[in-house]
Coordinates of C-alpha atoms in Angstrom, one line a residue:
M1 CA 0.0 0.0 0.0
A2 CA 1.4 3.4 -1.0
D3 CA 2.3 5.9 1.7
T4 CA -0.1 8.8 2.4
Y5 CA 0.7 12.3 3.6
Q6 CA -1.0 15.0 5.7
Y7 CA 0.0 18.6 6.2
K8 CA -1.0 21.3 8.6
K9 CA -2.6 24.6 7.7
G10 CA -2.5 26.6 10.9
S11 CA -3.8 24.2 13.6
I12 CA -5.8 22.1 11.2
S13 CA -4.5 18.8 9.7
L14 CA -5.5 18.2 6.1
G15 CA -5.3 14.8 4.3
P16 CA -4.5 12.1 3.9
Y17 CA -3.2 12.6 0.3
T18 CA -1.2 10.3 -2.0
L19 CA 2.3 11.2 -3.2
E20 CA 1.0 12.4 -6.5
N21 CA -1.6 14.5 -4.8
M22 CA 1.0 16.1 -2.6
Q23 CA 3.4 16.8 -5.5
S24 CA 0.5 18.5 -7.4
L25 CA -0.3 20.7 -4.4
A26 CA 3.4 21.6 -4.2
R27 CA 3.5 22.6 -7.9
Q28 CA 0.4 24.8 -7.3
G29 CA 2.1 26.5 -4.4
V30 CA -0.6 25.2 -1.9
I31 CA 2.1 23.6 0.2
G32 CA 5.7 24.5 0.6
R33 CA 8.8 23.6 2.6
H34 CA 7.7 25.8 5.4
H35 CA 4.6 23.6 6.1
H36 CA 4.6 20.8 8.6
I37 CA 4.0 17.4 7.0
S38 CA 3.3 13.9 8.3
K39 CA 4.1 10.7 6.4
A40 CA 2.1 7.5 7.0
G41 CA 0.7 8.8 10.3
G42 CA 4.1 9.7 11.7
P43 CA 5.0 13.0 13.5
F44 CA 4.7 16.3 11.7
Q45 CA 8.0 17.6 10.4
P46 CA 9.1 20.6 8.3
G47 CA 8.6 20.1 4.6
D48 CA 12.4 20.1 4.1
Q49 CA 12.3 16.5 5.4
F50 CA 10.3 15.3 2.4
P51 CA 12.3 16.2 -0.7
E52 CA 10.3 13.7 -2.8
L53 CA 7.4 16.2 -2.6
F54 CA 9.3 19.1 -4.1
Q55 CA 11.8 17.6 -6.5
L56 CA 10.3 16.3 -9.8
S57 CA 12.2 15.3 -13.0
S58 CA 11.6 17.2 -16.2
E59 CA 9.8 14.2 -17.6
A60 CA 7.5 14.1 -14.6
L61 CA 6.8 17.8 -14.9
K62 CA 5.8 17.4 -18.6
K63 CA 3.7 14.3 -17.8
S64 CA 1.9 16.1 -15.0
G65 CA 1.1 19.1 -17.2
A66 CA 2.5 21.5 -14.6
P67 CA 2.5 25.1 -15.8
K68 CA 5.8 26.5 -17.0
T69 CA 5.2 29.8 -15.2
K70 CA 6.8 29.8 -11.7
L71 CA 4.6 30.7 -8.8
W72 CA 6.2 32.9 -6.1
H73 CA 5.2 33.4 -2.5
Y74 CA 5.8 37.0 -1.4
T75 CA 5.3 39.6 1.3
I76 CA 4.1 43.2 1.3
S77 CA 5.3 45.4 4.2
G78 CA 6.3 42.2 6.1
E79 CA 2.9 40.5 5.8
R80 CA 2.8 37.3 3.8
Q81 CA 0.2 37.2 1.0
E82 CA -1.9 34.1 1.0
K83 CA -2.1 33.6 -2.8
P84 CA 1.2 33.0 -4.7
L85 CA 1.6 34.8 -8.0
P86 CA 3.2 34.0 -11.4
E87 CA 6.7 35.5 -11.9
E88 CA 5.4 38.0 -14.5
Q89 CA 2.7 39.4 -12.2
L90 CA 5.1 39.7 -9.3
I91 CA 7.6 41.6 -11.5
N92 CA 4.8 43.9 -12.5
L93 CA 4.0 44.6 -8.8
I94 CA 7.7 45.3 -8.1
G95 CA 7.8 47.7 -11.0
K96 CA 4.8 49.6 -9.6
G97 CA 6.4 49.8 -6.2
V98 CA 3.7 47.7 -4.5
V99 CA 6.3 45.1 -3.5
Q100 CA 9.5 46.8 -2.2
P101 CA 13.1 45.6 -2.5
I102 CA 13.3 44.6 1.2
D103 CA 10.1 42.4 0.9
M104 CA 10.6 38.7 0.8
V105 CA 9.9 36.1 -1.9
W106 CA 10.2 32.3 -2.1
N107 CA 9.8 29.3 -4.3
E108 CA 11.9 26.2 -4.9
S109 CA 14.4 28.0 -7.0
V110 CA 15.8 30.0 -4.1
G111 CA 16.3 27.0 -1.8
D112 CA 15.0 26.5 1.7
K113 CA 15.1 30.1 2.9
W114 CA 13.1 33.2 1.9
A115 CA 15.1 35.7 -0.2
S116 CA 14.7 39.5 -0.4
V117 CA 13.4 40.9 -3.7
S118 CA 16.6 42.8 -4.3
S119 CA 18.6 39.5 -4.1
V120 CA 16.8 37.8 -6.9
P121 CA 18.2 38.9 -10.3
Q122 CA 15.0 39.0 -12.3
F123 CA 13.2 40.9 -9.6
A124 CA 16.1 43.3 -8.8
A125 CA 16.1 44.3 -12.5
A126 CA 12.4 45.3 -12.2
I127 CA 13.0 47.6 -9.2
P128 CA 12.3 51.3 -10.1
A129 CA 15.5 53.5 -10.1
V130 CA 14.1 55.6 -7.2
D131 CA 13.6 52.5 -5.1
V132 CA 16.8 50.6 -5.7
R133 CA 18.1 50.7 -2.2
L134 CA 21.1 48.5 -2.9
A135 CA 22.3 51.0 -5.5
V136 CA 22.3 53.8 -2.9
P137 CA 25.9 54.3 -1.7
I138 CA 26.3 53.2 1.9
E139 CA 28.8 54.8 4.2
E140 CA 31.5 52.5 5.3
G141 CA 30.6 52.9 9.0
R142 CA 27.0 52.0 8.3
R143 CA 27.6 49.0 6.0
N144 CA 27.8 46.5 8.8
D145 CA 24.6 47.9 10.4
Y146 CA 22.8 47.6 7.1
Q147 CA 23.9 44.0 6.6
E148 CA 23.0 43.1 10.2
D149 CA 19.5 44.6 9.6
R150 CA 19.1 42.4 6.5
R151 CA 20.1 39.3 8.4
Q152 CA 17.6 40.1 11.1
I153 CA 14.6 39.9 8.7
R154 CA 12.5 37.0 9.7
E155 CA 10.5 34.7 7.5
P156 CA 7.0 36.2 7.4
S157 CA 5.5 32.9 8.2
G158 CA 7.3 32.8 11.6
D159 CA 5.6 33.6 14.9
N160 CA 8.4 35.9 16.0
Y161 CA 7.9 38.3 13.2
Y162 CA 4.3 39.1 14.2
R163 CA 5.1 39.0 17.9
E164 CA 7.9 41.6 17.4
Q165 CA 5.6 43.8 15.3
G166 CA 3.0 43.8 18.0
T167 CA 5.6 44.5 20.7
A168 CA 6.9 47.5 18.8
E169 CA 3.5 49.0 18.4
A170 CA 2.6 48.3 22.0
K171 CA 5.8 50.2 23.1
S172 CA 4.8 53.4 21.2
F173 CA 3.4 56.1 23.4
N174 CA 0.8 58.8 22.5
A175 CA 1.5 61.7 24.9
L176 CA -1.1 64.0 23.4
G177 CA -3.8 61.4 23.4
L178 CA -3.1 60.6 27.1
A179 CA -3.1 64.3 28.1
G180 CA -6.3 64.9 26.3
F181 CA -7.9 61.9 27.9
I182 CA -6.9 63.1 31.4
C183 CA -8.2 66.6 30.8
S184 CA -11.5 65.3 29.4
V185 CA -12.1 62.9 32.4
V186 CA -11.3 65.6 35.0
A187 CA -13.7 68.1 33.2
I188 CA -16.6 65.6 32.9
V189 CA -16.4 64.6 36.5
L190 CA -16.4 68.1 38.0
L191 CA -18.9 69.5 35.5
T192 CA -21.4 66.8 36.7
I193 CA -22.0 68.9 39.9
P194 CA -23.3 72.1 38.3
C195 CA -25.3 70.1 35.8
F196 CA -27.0 68.2 38.6
V197 CA -27.7 71.5 40.4
F198 CA -29.2 72.9 37.2
I199 CA -31.5 69.8 36.8
V200 CA -32.8 69.7 40.4
A201 CA -32.7 73.5 40.9
A202 CA -30.8 73.0 44.2
E203 CA -30.4 76.6 45.4
S204 CA -28.1 75.6 48.3
L205 CA -25.5 74.3 45.8
F206 CA -25.6 77.3 43.5
W207 CA -21.9 78.0 44.5
S208 CA -20.8 75.0 42.4
F209 CA -21.5 77.1 39.2
H210 CA -18.2 79.0 39.9
I211 CA -16.3 76.0 38.5
V212 CA -18.2 76.0 35.2
V213 CA -16.0 78.4 33.2
P214 CA -12.6 77.0 34.1
F215 CA -13.6 73.4 33.7
T216 CA -15.4 74.0 30.4
I217 CA -12.0 75.4 29.2
V218 CA -10.4 72.2 30.5
A219 CA -12.9 70.1 28.6
L220 CA -12.1 72.2 25.4
I221 CA -8.4 71.6 25.9
G222 CA -8.9 67.9 26.4
L223 CA -11.0 67.7 23.2
V224 CA -8.3 69.6 21.2
L225 CA -5.4 67.5 22.6
S226 CA -7.3 64.2 22.0
S227 CA -8.2 65.3 18.4
I228 CA -4.5 66.0 17.7
G229 CA -3.6 62.7 19.3
L230 CA -5.8 60.9 16.8
T231 CA -3.1 61.5 14.2
K232 CA -0.6 59.4 16.2
V233 CA -0.5 55.8 17.4
P234 CA -1.7 54.1 19.5
R235 CA -5.1 55.9 19.2
G236 CA -7.0 54.2 22.1
M237 CA -6.6 57.0 24.7
A238 CA -7.0 59.7 22.0
T239 CA -10.3 58.2 20.7
T240 CA -11.7 57.8 24.2
G241 CA -10.6 61.3 25.2
T242 CA -12.2 62.8 22.1
I243 CA -15.6 61.2 22.9
I244 CA -15.4 62.2 26.6
G245 CA -14.2 65.7 25.6
V246 CA -17.3 66.2 23.4
V247 CA -19.6 65.1 26.2
A248 CA -17.8 67.3 28.8
L249 CA -17.9 70.3 26.5
T250 CA -21.6 69.8 26.0
M251 CA -22.1 69.5 29.8
G252 CA -20.1 72.7 30.3
I253 CA -22.4 74.6 27.9
V254 CA -25.5 73.3 29.6
A255 CA -24.0 74.2 33.0
F256 CA -23.1 77.7 31.8
L257 CA -26.7 78.2 30.6
G258 CA -27.9 76.9 34.0
W259 CA -25.6 79.5 35.7
V260 CA -27.4 82.2 33.7
F261 CA -31.0 81.0 33.9
L262 CA -31.1 79.1 37.2
P263 CA -31.7 82.2 39.4
H264 CA -34.6 83.2 37.2
R265 CA -35.9 79.6 37.4
I266 CA -35.6 79.5 41.2
A267 CA -37.3 82.9 41.5
M268 CA -40.2 81.7 39.4
E269 CA -40.6 78.6 41.5
R270 CA -40.4 80.6 44.7
R271 CA -43.0 83.0 43.4
T272 CA -45.3 80.1 42.8
L273 CA -44.7 78.7 46.3
I274 CA -45.4 82.1 47.9
D275 CA -48.6 82.6 45.9
S276 CA -49.6 79.0 46.9
R277 CA -49.1 79.8 50.6
I278 CA -51.0 83.1 50.4
A279 CA -53.9 81.1 48.8
D280 CA -53.7 78.5 51.7
I281 CA -54.0 81.3 54.3
K282 CA -57.1 82.7 52.6
I283 CA -58.7 79.3 52.3
N284 CA -58.0 78.3 55.9
Q285 CA -59.1 81.7 57.2
Q286 CA -62.4 81.2 55.5
H287 CA -62.8 77.7 56.9
L288 CA -62.0 79.0 60.4
N289 CA -64.6 81.8 60.1
E290 CA -67.3 79.3 59.0
S291 CA -66.6 76.8 61.8
L292 CA -66.3 79.7 64.3
T293 CA -69.7 81.0 63.3
L294 CA -71.3 77.6 63.9
Y295 CA -69.5 77.3 67.2
Q296 CA -70.7 80.8 68.4
N297 CA -74.3 80.2 67.3
V298 CA -74.9 77.0 69.3
I299 CA -77.8 77.4 71.7
R300 CA -78.6 75.4 74.8
E301 CA -82.3 74.3 74.7
D302 CA -84.6 74.7 77.7
G303 CA -84.3 71.6 79.9
E304 CA -81.3 70.3 78.0
S305 CA -78.9 68.5 80.3
E306 CA -75.2 69.5 80.7
D307 CA -74.0 66.3 79.1
A308 CA -76.3 66.6 76.1
Y309 CA -75.1 70.2 75.6
N310 CA -71.4 69.2 75.8
R311 CA -72.0 66.4 73.3
K312 CA -73.5 68.9 70.9
V313 CA -70.7 71.5 71.4
A314 CA -67.7 69.1 71.3
P315 CA -67.6 68.5 67.5
L316 CA -68.0 72.2 66.8
R317 CA -65.1 72.9 69.2
R318 CA -62.9 70.3 67.5
N319 CA -63.6 71.8 64.1
V320 CA -62.6 75.3 65.3
G321 CA -59.4 73.9 66.8
R322 CA -58.6 72.0 63.6
D323 CA -59.1 74.9 61.3
A324 CA -57.2 77.2 63.6
G325 CA -54.2 74.7 63.6
K326 CA -54.3 74.7 59.7
L327 CA -54.2 78.5 59.7
I328 CA -51.2 78.5 62.0
T329 CA -49.3 76.1 59.7
A330 CA -50.2 78.1 56.6
Y331 CA -48.7 81.3 58.2
S332 CA -45.6 79.4 59.3
D333 CA -45.1 78.0 55.7
Q334 CA -45.4 81.4 54.3
L335 CA -42.6 82.7 56.5
T336 CA -40.4 79.8 55.4
V337 CA -40.8 80.4 51.7
T338 CA -40.4 84.1 51.9
A339 CA -37.2 83.9 54.0
K340 CA -34.3 86.0 52.6
T341 CA -36.6 87.7 50.1
S342 CA -38.2 91.1 50.0
E343 CA -41.6 89.6 50.9
F344 CA -40.6 88.4 54.3
P345 CA -41.6 91.7 56.1
M346 CA -45.1 91.5 54.7
A347 CA -45.4 87.9 55.7
F348 CA -44.2 88.7 59.2
D349 CA -46.7 91.5 59.6
G350 CA -49.4 88.9 58.7
L351 CA -48.8 87.3 62.1
S352 CA -50.8 90.2 63.6
R353 CA -53.8 89.0 61.6
L354 CA -53.2 85.5 62.9
Q355 CA -53.1 86.9 66.4
Q356 CA -56.4 88.6 65.9
S357 CA -58.0 85.5 64.5
L358 CA -56.8 83.4 67.5
K359 CA -58.2 86.1 69.9
K360 CA -61.7 85.6 68.3
V361 CA -61.4 81.9 68.8
E362 CA -60.5 82.4 72.5
D363 CA -63.4 84.8 73.1
A364 CA -65.8 82.4 71.4
G365 CA -64.6 79.5 73.6
Q366 CA -65.2 81.6 76.8
A367 CA -68.7 82.7 75.6
V368 CA -69.9 79.3 74.5
E369 CA -68.6 77.0 77.2
E370 CA -65.9 78.9 79.2
A371 CA -63.2 77.0 77.3
S372 CA -59.7 78.4 77.0
L373 CA -57.7 78.6 73.7
L374 CA -55.5 75.8 74.9
E375 CA -58.5 73.5 75.6
I376 CA -59.9 74.2 72.1
F377 CA -56.5 73.2 70.6
D378 CA -56.3 70.1 72.9
S379 CA -59.7 68.9 71.7
A380 CA -58.3 68.9 68.1
N381 CA -54.9 67.5 69.0
V382 CA -53.2 70.6 67.7
N383 CA -49.4 71.0 68.5
V384 CA -49.2 74.4 70.1
Q385 CA -45.4 74.6 70.1
Q386 CA -45.4 76.1 66.6
L387 CA -47.9 78.7 67.7
R388 CA -45.8 79.6 70.8
N389 CA -42.7 80.1 68.7
L390 CA -44.5 82.4 66.3
M391 CA -46.2 84.4 69.0
D392 CA -43.1 84.7 71.2
T393 CA -41.1 86.1 68.3
L394 CA -43.8 88.5 67.3
N395 CA -44.1 89.8 70.8
L396 CA -40.4 90.3 71.1
Y397 CA -40.3 92.2 67.8
Q398 CA -43.3 94.3 68.8
R399 CA -41.5 95.3 72.1
G400 CA -38.4 96.2 70.2
E401 CA -36.3 93.5 71.6
L402 CA -35.6 91.9 68.2
T403 CA -34.9 93.3 64.8
L404 CA -36.6 92.0 61.7
S405 CA -33.5 90.2 60.5
Q406 CA -33.1 88.6 63.9
A407 CA -36.8 87.5 63.9
E408 CA -36.3 86.1 60.5
A409 CA -33.2 84.1 61.6
K410 CA -35.0 82.8 64.7
M411 CA -38.1 81.7 62.9
T412 CA -36.6 80.2 59.8
G413 CA -33.3 78.9 61.2
L414 CA -31.3 80.8 58.6

């Protein structure tokens, strides 16, 4: 039984093939001496160990119908091309400058090792005059270096070549790309604060807008440096810095607009709150007047017992206490929203009207059932501490013991 062969393409084993099949593949340039080949199931060895696959007699070549045109394996810029070319086509590429003198070529005619284009006579003759590097005079002191460089050229199919190329690229450093990336990251982190303040309209954090202008400039610098860094390799940091720089610059513009328009926005929102509190005071004052009228007009029928009268009066008293408590809260809320504004003095003067309303409630309690103001509030479970703070501050101001600004600070905690 005739021996069979297998060969490896990358990590894949192909075959088995007969001797004639393998010789045909060798003539077509599909396999070469650089491939690893196994005979009769044995270990894979370099193709050099199987000369019978690559050395055919003239009679055998004629019998096999092999083409007379030689096929050449070749590289372009150090990268091996998968498909071999006829000699005429390869000479054409050399004449156009696509294949350079230092690129490598191989077929059986040059032996076991790859050869440079400039070392093969028929190819050296096709090199354009401007590209014939061997014709350029070499200084005596550099001749050895040049020859050493030539000897260090690896076969393109070897793993070392690609590993060395990847290492050289990895060792390159893009300073502009890195600087742009750092500037963009710093800008986007710090510009997040004023953008957040603008979104939630947080007045207490309005100071953060002072960083808008300088860090918008930092974002612009990061974008410019990253864009310039895109012209160099590696481009990873530069690309990321460009994207982040665009986002940071956009955030800076938004934050700057927030710096301009946020005070107006806050003023409008505060105006809405103040108007809402004024409306609450009016509504609660009306409800108190209505419940107070019902409370004052209650009548004790002839022969009506004390308990029956108290049961009739009790819900009316609770309604008065509840409505009075809501009115107190409405006045307190108005003082809070007008703090540090020009409308606080007017809101503070409104406490005098609250004081008058509470006096009417106290008088009605005494007239109807001899109940004190505190008893009316207790029946409705009203927290009187808020009322005491308001009235104590008002009394101190009316006696001249507090200024308006001191009263504002005492009541609002500002």
